[in-house]
Every structure is written in C-alpha cells, then in structure tokens.
CSV table of C-alpha atoms in Angstrom, one decimal:
chain,number,residue,atom,x,y,z
A,1,MET,CA,-22.5,18.9,-0.8
A,2,THR,CA,-25.4,16.7,-1.9
A,3,LEU,CA,-25.3,14.0,-4.5
A,4,ASP,CA,-27.4,16.2,-6.8
A,5,GLN,CA,-25.1,19.3,-6.2
A,6,LEU,CA,-22.0,17.3,-7.2
A,7,ASP,CA,-23.7,16.0,-10.3
A,8,THR,CA,-24.1,19.6,-11.6
A,9,GLN,CA,-20.3,19.9,-11.7
A,10,ARG,CA,-19.8,16.8,-13.8
A,11,HIS,CA,-17.8,16.6,-17.0
A,12,ILE,CA,-16.4,14.0,-19.4
A,13,THR,CA,-12.9,13.9,-20.8
A,14,GLU,CA,-11.5,11.5,-23.4
A,15,THR,CA,-8.4,9.6,-22.7
A,16,PRO,CA,-6.6,6.7,-24.5
A,17,SER,CA,-8.1,4.4,-21.9
A,18,GLY,CA,-11.6,5.6,-22.6
A,19,PRO,CA,-14.0,8.4,-21.5
A,20,ILE,CA,-13.6,9.5,-17.9
A,21,SER,CA,-16.3,11.3,-15.9
A,22,TYR,CA,-15.1,13.8,-13.3
A,23,VAL,CA,-16.4,16.6,-11.1
A,24,ASP,CA,-14.6,20.0,-11.2
A,25,VAL,CA,-15.2,22.3,-8.2
A,26,GLY,CA,-13.3,25.3,-6.9
A,27,ASP,CA,-10.4,27.5,-7.8
A,28,GLY,CA,-6.7,27.4,-7.4
A,29,PRO,CA,-4.0,24.8,-8.1
A,30,PRO,CA,-5.5,21.4,-9.1
A,31,ALA,CA,-6.1,18.7,-6.6
A,32,LEU,CA,-6.9,15.2,-7.9
A,33,PHE,CA,-9.0,12.8,-5.7
A,34,ILE,CA,-9.0,9.0,-6.3
A,35,HIS,CA,-11.6,6.6,-4.9
A,36,GLY,CA,-11.3,2.8,-4.6
A,37,VAL,CA,-13.1,-0.1,-6.2
A,38,GLY,CA,-16.8,-0.3,-5.6
A,39,LEU,CA,-17.3,3.3,-4.9
A,40,SER,CA,-17.1,6.5,-6.9
A,41,ASN,CA,-16.0,10.2,-6.7
A,42,LEU,CA,-19.0,10.7,-4.4
A,43,LEU,CA,-16.7,9.5,-1.6
A,44,TRP,CA,-15.0,12.9,-1.7
A,45,ARG,CA,-18.0,15.3,-1.8
A,46,GLY,CA,-17.7,16.4,1.9
A,47,VAL,CA,-13.9,16.9,1.6
A,48,ILE,CA,-14.3,18.9,-1.6
A,49,ALA,CA,-16.8,21.2,0.0
A,50,GLY,CA,-14.2,22.0,2.7
A,51,VAL,CA,-11.2,22.7,0.5
A,52,SER,CA,-12.6,24.1,-2.8
A,53,ASP,CA,-11.8,27.6,-1.7
A,54,MET,CA,-8.0,26.8,-1.9
A,55,ARG,CA,-7.9,24.2,-4.7
A,56,ARG,CA,-9.5,23.3,-8.0
A,57,CYS,CA,-10.9,19.9,-6.9
A,58,LEU,CA,-11.0,17.3,-9.6
A,59,ALA,CA,-12.5,13.9,-8.6
A,60,LEU,CA,-12.8,11.3,-11.2
A,61,ASP,CA,-14.8,8.1,-11.5
A,62,LEU,CA,-12.6,5.1,-12.3
A,63,PRO,CA,-13.8,3.0,-15.4
A,64,LEU,CA,-17.0,1.1,-14.6
A,65,HIS,CA,-17.6,3.2,-11.5
A,66,GLY,CA,-19.9,6.2,-11.1
A,67,HIS,CA,-20.5,7.8,-14.5
A,68,SER,CA,-17.4,6.4,-16.3
A,69,PRO,CA,-18.1,3.5,-18.7
A,70,ALA,CA,-15.8,0.6,-19.1
A,71,ARG,CA,-14.7,-1.0,-22.3
A,72,PRO,CA,-15.4,-4.7,-22.8
A,73,ASP,CA,-11.6,-5.3,-22.6
A,74,GLN,CA,-10.9,-2.6,-20.0
A,75,ASP,CA,-7.6,-3.2,-18.1
A,76,PHE,CA,-8.5,-2.9,-14.4
A,77,SER,CA,-5.1,-3.5,-13.0
A,78,VAL,CA,-3.7,-0.8,-10.7
A,79,ARG,CA,-0.8,-0.5,-13.1
A,80,ALA,CA,-3.1,0.4,-16.0
A,81,LEU,CA,-5.3,2.7,-13.8
A,82,GLY,CA,-2.1,4.5,-12.6
A,83,GLN,CA,-1.4,5.2,-16.3
A,84,LEU,CA,-5.0,6.3,-16.8
A,85,LEU,CA,-4.3,9.1,-14.2
A,86,ASP,CA,-1.5,10.4,-16.3
A,87,GLU,CA,-3.7,10.3,-19.3
A,88,PHE,CA,-6.4,12.2,-17.4
A,89,CYS,CA,-3.9,14.9,-16.4
A,90,GLU,CA,-2.7,15.1,-20.0
A,91,SER,CA,-6.3,15.5,-21.3
A,92,LEU,CA,-6.9,18.5,-19.0
A,93,ASP,CA,-3.4,20.0,-19.4
A,94,LEU,CA,-2.6,19.5,-15.7
A,95,ASP,CA,1.1,19.8,-15.1
A,96,ALA,CA,1.3,19.0,-11.3
A,97,VAL,CA,-1.5,18.0,-8.9
A,98,ASP,CA,-2.0,17.6,-5.2
A,99,LEU,CA,-3.0,13.9,-5.2
A,100,VAL,CA,-5.4,12.5,-2.6
A,101,ALA,CA,-6.4,8.9,-2.5
A,102,ASN,CA,-8.3,6.2,-0.5
A,103,ASP,CA,-8.6,2.4,-0.5
A,104,THR,CA,-7.6,0.9,-3.9
A,105,GLY,CA,-7.3,4.4,-5.1
A,106,GLY,CA,-4.3,4.7,-2.9
A,107,ALA,CA,-2.6,1.8,-4.7
A,108,ILE,CA,-3.4,3.4,-8.0
A,109,ALA,CA,-2.0,6.7,-6.7
A,110,GLN,CA,1.2,5.0,-5.6
A,111,VAL,CA,1.7,3.7,-9.1
A,112,PHE,CA,1.0,7.0,-10.7
A,113,ALA,CA,3.2,8.9,-8.3
A,114,ALA,CA,6.1,6.5,-8.7
A,115,ARG,CA,6.0,6.4,-12.5
A,116,HIS,CA,5.2,10.1,-13.0
A,117,PRO,CA,6.7,12.0,-10.1
A,118,GLN,CA,6.8,15.2,-12.2
A,119,ARG,CA,3.0,15.3,-12.0
A,120,ILE,CA,3.0,15.2,-8.2
A,121,ARG,CA,3.1,18.5,-6.3
A,122,SER,CA,2.0,16.7,-3.1
A,123,LEU,CA,0.6,13.4,-2.1
A,124,THR,CA,-1.9,12.5,0.6
A,125,LEU,CA,-2.8,8.8,1.2
A,126,THR,CA,-5.6,7.7,3.5
A,127,ASN,CA,-6.2,4.0,4.4
A,128,CYS,CA,-5.2,2.1,1.4
A,129,ASP,CA,-3.4,-1.0,-0.1
A,130,THR,CA,0.4,-1.4,0.2
A,131,ARG,CA,2.8,-4.0,-1.0
A,132,ASP,CA,1.9,-7.5,0.2
A,133,ASN,CA,-1.6,-6.3,1.0
A,134,LEU,CA,-3.2,-6.0,-2.4
A,135,PRO,CA,-5.9,-7.2,-2.1
A,136,PRO,CA,-6.1,-7.0,1.7
A,137,GLU,CA,-6.5,-10.3,3.5
A,138,GLY,CA,-9.9,-9.4,4.8
A,139,PHE,CA,-11.2,-8.7,1.3
A,140,LEU,CA,-10.0,-12.0,-0.2
A,141,PRO,CA,-13.4,-13.8,0.3
A,142,THR,CA,-15.0,-11.1,-1.9
A,143,VAL,CA,-12.3,-11.6,-4.5
A,144,GLU,CA,-12.8,-15.3,-4.3
A,145,LEU,CA,-16.5,-14.9,-5.0
A,146,ALA,CA,-15.6,-12.8,-8.0
A,147,ALA,CA,-13.2,-15.4,-9.3
A,148,GLN,CA,-15.9,-18.1,-9.0
A,149,GLY,CA,-18.5,-15.9,-10.8
A,150,GLN,CA,-20.7,-15.7,-7.7
A,151,LEU,CA,-20.3,-12.0,-6.9
A,152,ALA,CA,-22.4,-10.6,-9.8
A,153,PRO,CA,-25.7,-12.2,-8.8
A,154,PHE,CA,-25.2,-11.2,-5.2
A,155,GLY,CA,-24.3,-7.6,-6.3
A,156,VAL,CA,-27.7,-7.3,-7.9
A,157,GLN,CA,-29.3,-8.2,-4.6
A,158,LEU,CA,-27.3,-5.5,-2.8
A,159,VAL,CA,-28.7,-2.8,-5.2
A,160,GLU,CA,-32.2,-4.1,-4.8
A,161,THR,CA,-31.9,-4.4,-1.0
A,162,PRO,CA,-29.6,-1.6,0.3
A,163,GLU,CA,-29.9,-2.9,3.9
A,164,LEU,CA,-27.8,-5.9,2.7
A,165,ALA,CA,-25.1,-3.5,1.6
A,166,ARG,CA,-25.1,-1.8,5.0
A,167,THR,CA,-24.5,-5.1,6.8
A,168,GLY,CA,-22.0,-6.3,4.2
A,169,PRO,CA,-18.5,-5.3,3.0
A,170,LEU,CA,-19.6,-1.8,2.0
A,171,GLY,CA,-21.1,-1.0,5.4
A,172,ALA,CA,-18.1,-2.5,7.2
A,173,GLY,CA,-16.1,0.5,5.9
A,174,TYR,CA,-18.2,2.8,8.1
A,175,GLU,CA,-18.3,3.3,11.8
A,176,ASP,CA,-22.1,3.9,11.5
A,177,PRO,CA,-23.4,2.1,8.4
A,178,ALA,CA,-26.6,4.2,8.8
A,179,HIS,CA,-24.5,6.9,7.1
A,180,LEU,CA,-25.2,4.9,3.9
A,181,SER,CA,-28.6,6.1,2.8
A,182,ASP,CA,-30.5,4.0,0.2
A,183,ASP,CA,-29.7,6.6,-2.4
A,184,LEU,CA,-26.0,6.5,-1.6
A,185,VAL,CA,-25.9,2.7,-1.7
A,186,ARG,CA,-27.5,2.7,-5.1
A,187,ALA,CA,-25.3,5.5,-6.4
A,188,TYR,CA,-22.2,3.6,-5.4
A,189,LEU,CA,-23.3,0.1,-6.4
A,190,THR,CA,-25.6,0.4,-9.4
A,191,PRO,CA,-22.8,1.2,-11.9
A,192,VAL,CA,-20.7,-1.7,-10.8
A,193,VAL,CA,-23.2,-4.5,-9.9
A,194,GLY,CA,-26.6,-3.1,-10.9
A,195,ASP,CA,-27.1,-5.9,-13.4
A,196,LEU,CA,-25.3,-9.1,-14.3
A,197,SER,CA,-23.4,-7.6,-17.2
A,198,ARG,CA,-21.9,-4.9,-15.0
A,199,GLY,CA,-21.3,-7.4,-12.2
A,200,ARG,CA,-19.3,-9.6,-14.6
A,201,GLN,CA,-17.1,-6.6,-15.4
A,202,PHE,CA,-16.7,-5.9,-11.7
A,203,GLU,CA,-15.6,-9.5,-11.1
A,204,ARG,CA,-12.9,-8.9,-13.7
A,205,CYS,CA,-12.0,-5.7,-11.9
A,206,LEU,CA,-11.5,-7.4,-8.5
A,207,THR,CA,-9.5,-10.3,-9.9
A,208,ALA,CA,-7.2,-7.8,-11.6
A,209,LEU,CA,-5.9,-6.7,-8.2
A,210,VAL,CA,-2.4,-8.3,-8.0
A,211,ASN,CA,0.3,-7.5,-5.5
A,212,GLN,CA,3.0,-7.6,-8.2
A,213,ASP,CA,1.9,-4.2,-9.5
A,214,LEU,CA,3.0,-2.6,-6.2
A,215,VAL,CA,6.1,-4.7,-5.9
A,216,ASP,CA,7.2,-3.4,-9.3
A,217,ILE,CA,7.0,0.2,-8.3
A,218,GLU,CA,8.5,0.0,-4.8
A,219,PRO,CA,12.1,1.1,-6.0
A,220,LEU,CA,10.5,4.1,-7.7
A,221,LEU,CA,8.3,4.9,-4.7
A,222,ALA,CA,11.5,4.9,-2.6
A,223,LYS,CA,12.7,7.8,-4.6
A,224,LEU,CA,9.6,10.0,-4.4
A,225,THR,CA,10.5,13.3,-2.8
A,226,ALA,CA,7.1,15.0,-3.2
A,227,PRO,CA,5.7,16.1,0.2
A,228,THR,CA,3.6,13.2,1.4
A,229,LEU,CA,1.1,13.0,4.2
A,230,LEU,CA,-0.5,9.8,5.6
A,231,VAL,CA,-3.9,10.3,7.3
A,232,TRP,CA,-5.1,7.0,8.7
A,233,GLY,CA,-8.2,5.8,10.5
A,234,THR,CA,-7.3,3.6,13.4
A,235,GLY,CA,-10.5,1.5,13.3
A,236,ASP,CA,-9.9,0.0,9.9
A,237,GLU,CA,-9.5,-3.8,10.0
A,238,LEU,CA,-8.4,-4.0,6.3
A,239,PHE,CA,-5.6,-1.5,6.5
A,240,PRO,CA,-4.1,-1.2,10.0
A,241,THR,CA,-1.9,1.8,10.9
A,242,SER,CA,1.2,-0.3,10.5
A,243,PHE,CA,0.8,0.2,6.7
A,244,ALA,CA,0.8,3.9,7.1
A,245,TYR,CA,4.1,3.8,9.0
A,246,TRP,CA,5.5,1.4,6.4
A,247,LEU,CA,4.7,4.0,3.7
A,248,ARG,CA,6.2,6.8,5.8
A,249,ASP,CA,9.5,4.9,6.1
A,250,LEU,CA,9.6,4.0,2.4
A,251,ILE,CA,8.7,7.4,0.8
A,252,PRO,CA,11.5,10.0,1.3
A,253,GLY,CA,9.0,12.9,1.1
A,254,ALA,CA,6.8,11.4,3.8
A,255,THR,CA,7.4,12.8,7.3
A,256,GLU,CA,4.1,12.5,9.2
A,257,VAL,CA,1.4,10.0,10.0
A,258,VAL,CA,-1.8,11.5,11.3
A,259,GLU,CA,-4.0,8.9,13.1
A,260,ILE,CA,-7.8,9.5,13.2
A,261,PRO,CA,-9.0,7.6,16.3
A,262,GLY,CA,-11.7,5.0,15.6
A,263,ALA,CA,-12.2,6.0,11.9
A,264,LYS,CA,-12.8,3.3,9.4
A,265,LEU,CA,-11.8,2.8,5.7
A,266,PHE,CA,-14.3,5.3,4.2
A,267,PHE,CA,-13.8,8.0,6.8
A,268,PRO,CA,-13.3,10.6,4.0
A,269,ASP,CA,-17.0,10.2,3.3
A,270,GLU,CA,-18.2,9.6,6.9
A,271,ARG,CA,-15.9,12.0,8.7
A,272,PRO,CA,-14.6,14.6,6.1
A,273,ASP,CA,-14.0,17.2,8.8
A,274,ASP,CA,-11.3,14.9,10.2
A,275,LEU,CA,-9.4,15.1,6.9
A,276,ILE,CA,-10.0,18.6,5.8
A,277,PRO,CA,-7.8,20.5,8.2
A,278,HIS,CA,-4.9,18.2,7.6
A,279,LEU,CA,-5.2,18.6,3.8
A,280,ARG,CA,-5.3,22.4,4.2
A,281,ARG,CA,-2.3,22.4,6.4
A,282,HIS,CA,-0.4,20.0,4.1
A,283,TRP,CA,-1.1,22.1,1.1
A,284,ALA,CA,-0.3,25.4,2.8
A,285,ALA,CA,3.1,24.0,3.9
A,286,THR,CA,3.9,22.7,0.4
A,287,ALA,CA,2.9,26.0,-1.3
C-alpha cells in the first residue's frame, strides 16, 4: 500500500484531547495500530495491506505526528496518550480492539491496556519501551538535545536533507536505511520537525517521556489477562529481546515471544511480511 493509497482512507475524529487523524481500512472486528514518536501511521501500511481482509484496521496519528495537529499545551506523556486511545475508541464507538503497537507506541499501549482492560480483545507488542527503559538509553542523547533546545534546528535540516535522516536516529531503526525514500522521510519528519515551531513542540514531546508513567501501571499490567503476543526484532539495539521476555513474564495473558532474526526497531515498516502471519495466527486463536 503506497503513501497516496493510504491517504485516501484518512478520516478525522474529535476527542477531548483534540482532533485525531486516522486511516480506516478493511472489514471485521477493529484492530488499532499505534506508532511511536517521530513517525506516523504510515509505519503500518504494509501490515494493514496484509491483514485488512480479517480486521477493520484503524491506525491513528498521535498528536503532532502525521495529520494530527497538536494543541499548544498538548500533554505528550505516555499516560495522557494512553488516555487518548480510550477517547479515540469512545469517539468511534469501539468496544474492544486488537491492539498492535511499536516503539513508544508500545509504552502508550501498555498504559491503555492496563487502565482500560475492557477495551482489549488482544494485544500485540513489537519492539518497544518497558519499565526502566523509557526513554531507552541509546535514545537519551536525542532527548538531551531536545531538553537543550538544540533538536528543533537540526530537525529542519533532516527534512531538507533526507540523507541525514537515513544516517541518523531514524535510519538506525532500519536494517537497510535505503528503505527510507526521500518521500517517506519527509512524510514522517515534516509534521514533527518541518519548521522551528513544530520542532519546539517535538522537543516538548520527547522530554515528556518519563519512566514513572510505566512504573505506575505495572501492578495493573500484571493483572492483564488479554491474549498477548510479543513479536521482537533481534537486531534492535534500543530494545533488546530481554525486554520482550520481561513483558511475557509480567503479563498473565502473554505466553509467547516470537523473535524476528536481524530485524530492527521499525521492522513493521521494513519487513511487514514477518509480522503479518503472526498477527493472523494470534487473532485467529483469540477469536
């Protein structure tokens, strides 16, 4: 599914946290896809193409990302964004969803699932933050740049020169950064760092990532019985497979970790065919 094809399926819904852009593709029970900071729902386009025959696939853009605007006072904490997912489901009258998440989206999904377990029919987490790894150690230099107000000017350069993004933190999430075309780099980065004003908001977004938000929900996550699948790329330096097994041991509904050899953080974009069959199997089993 191309960028243009996905945009033809785009909608807007109003929530108490602000307007949220999302794509809506396919038929069946709803599946909700969550991306991490710095990207957008475009991350899921290949996966959606492979599962839309068995699920109504809803992939939202977090505030400031993709086509979702951010308020000047937007709360970018994973706690607040977890609540936004509940508001999103409420706005579309979604009772229970198959939740799928990656990167920071996985932390947001954990908060949402822990605090609103009645909304979760099943949960699938790919490489993502866990307690004591929010933000991950390898990402701390970027967060420090944001805290110092130095990230926004650099972000504008990334949009103007996509090759810099391919050799920087964004490209590091791919086995082959050449997968990031100039159009895809700009589609991901323009909303968050395309100018200094957006870049300043993105700096606020990154500095809002605090470990305490995951510490607070750990007791609730330890009671989550929704069928949970962990699909983890083994080539990811930010989120090693040990975090997947930690989640498996914490969440009662989690029974399996599937390792994707060599895959890096953004493998749902780069290698969607390595996630699709596991999602289909997981959903069929939970039906």
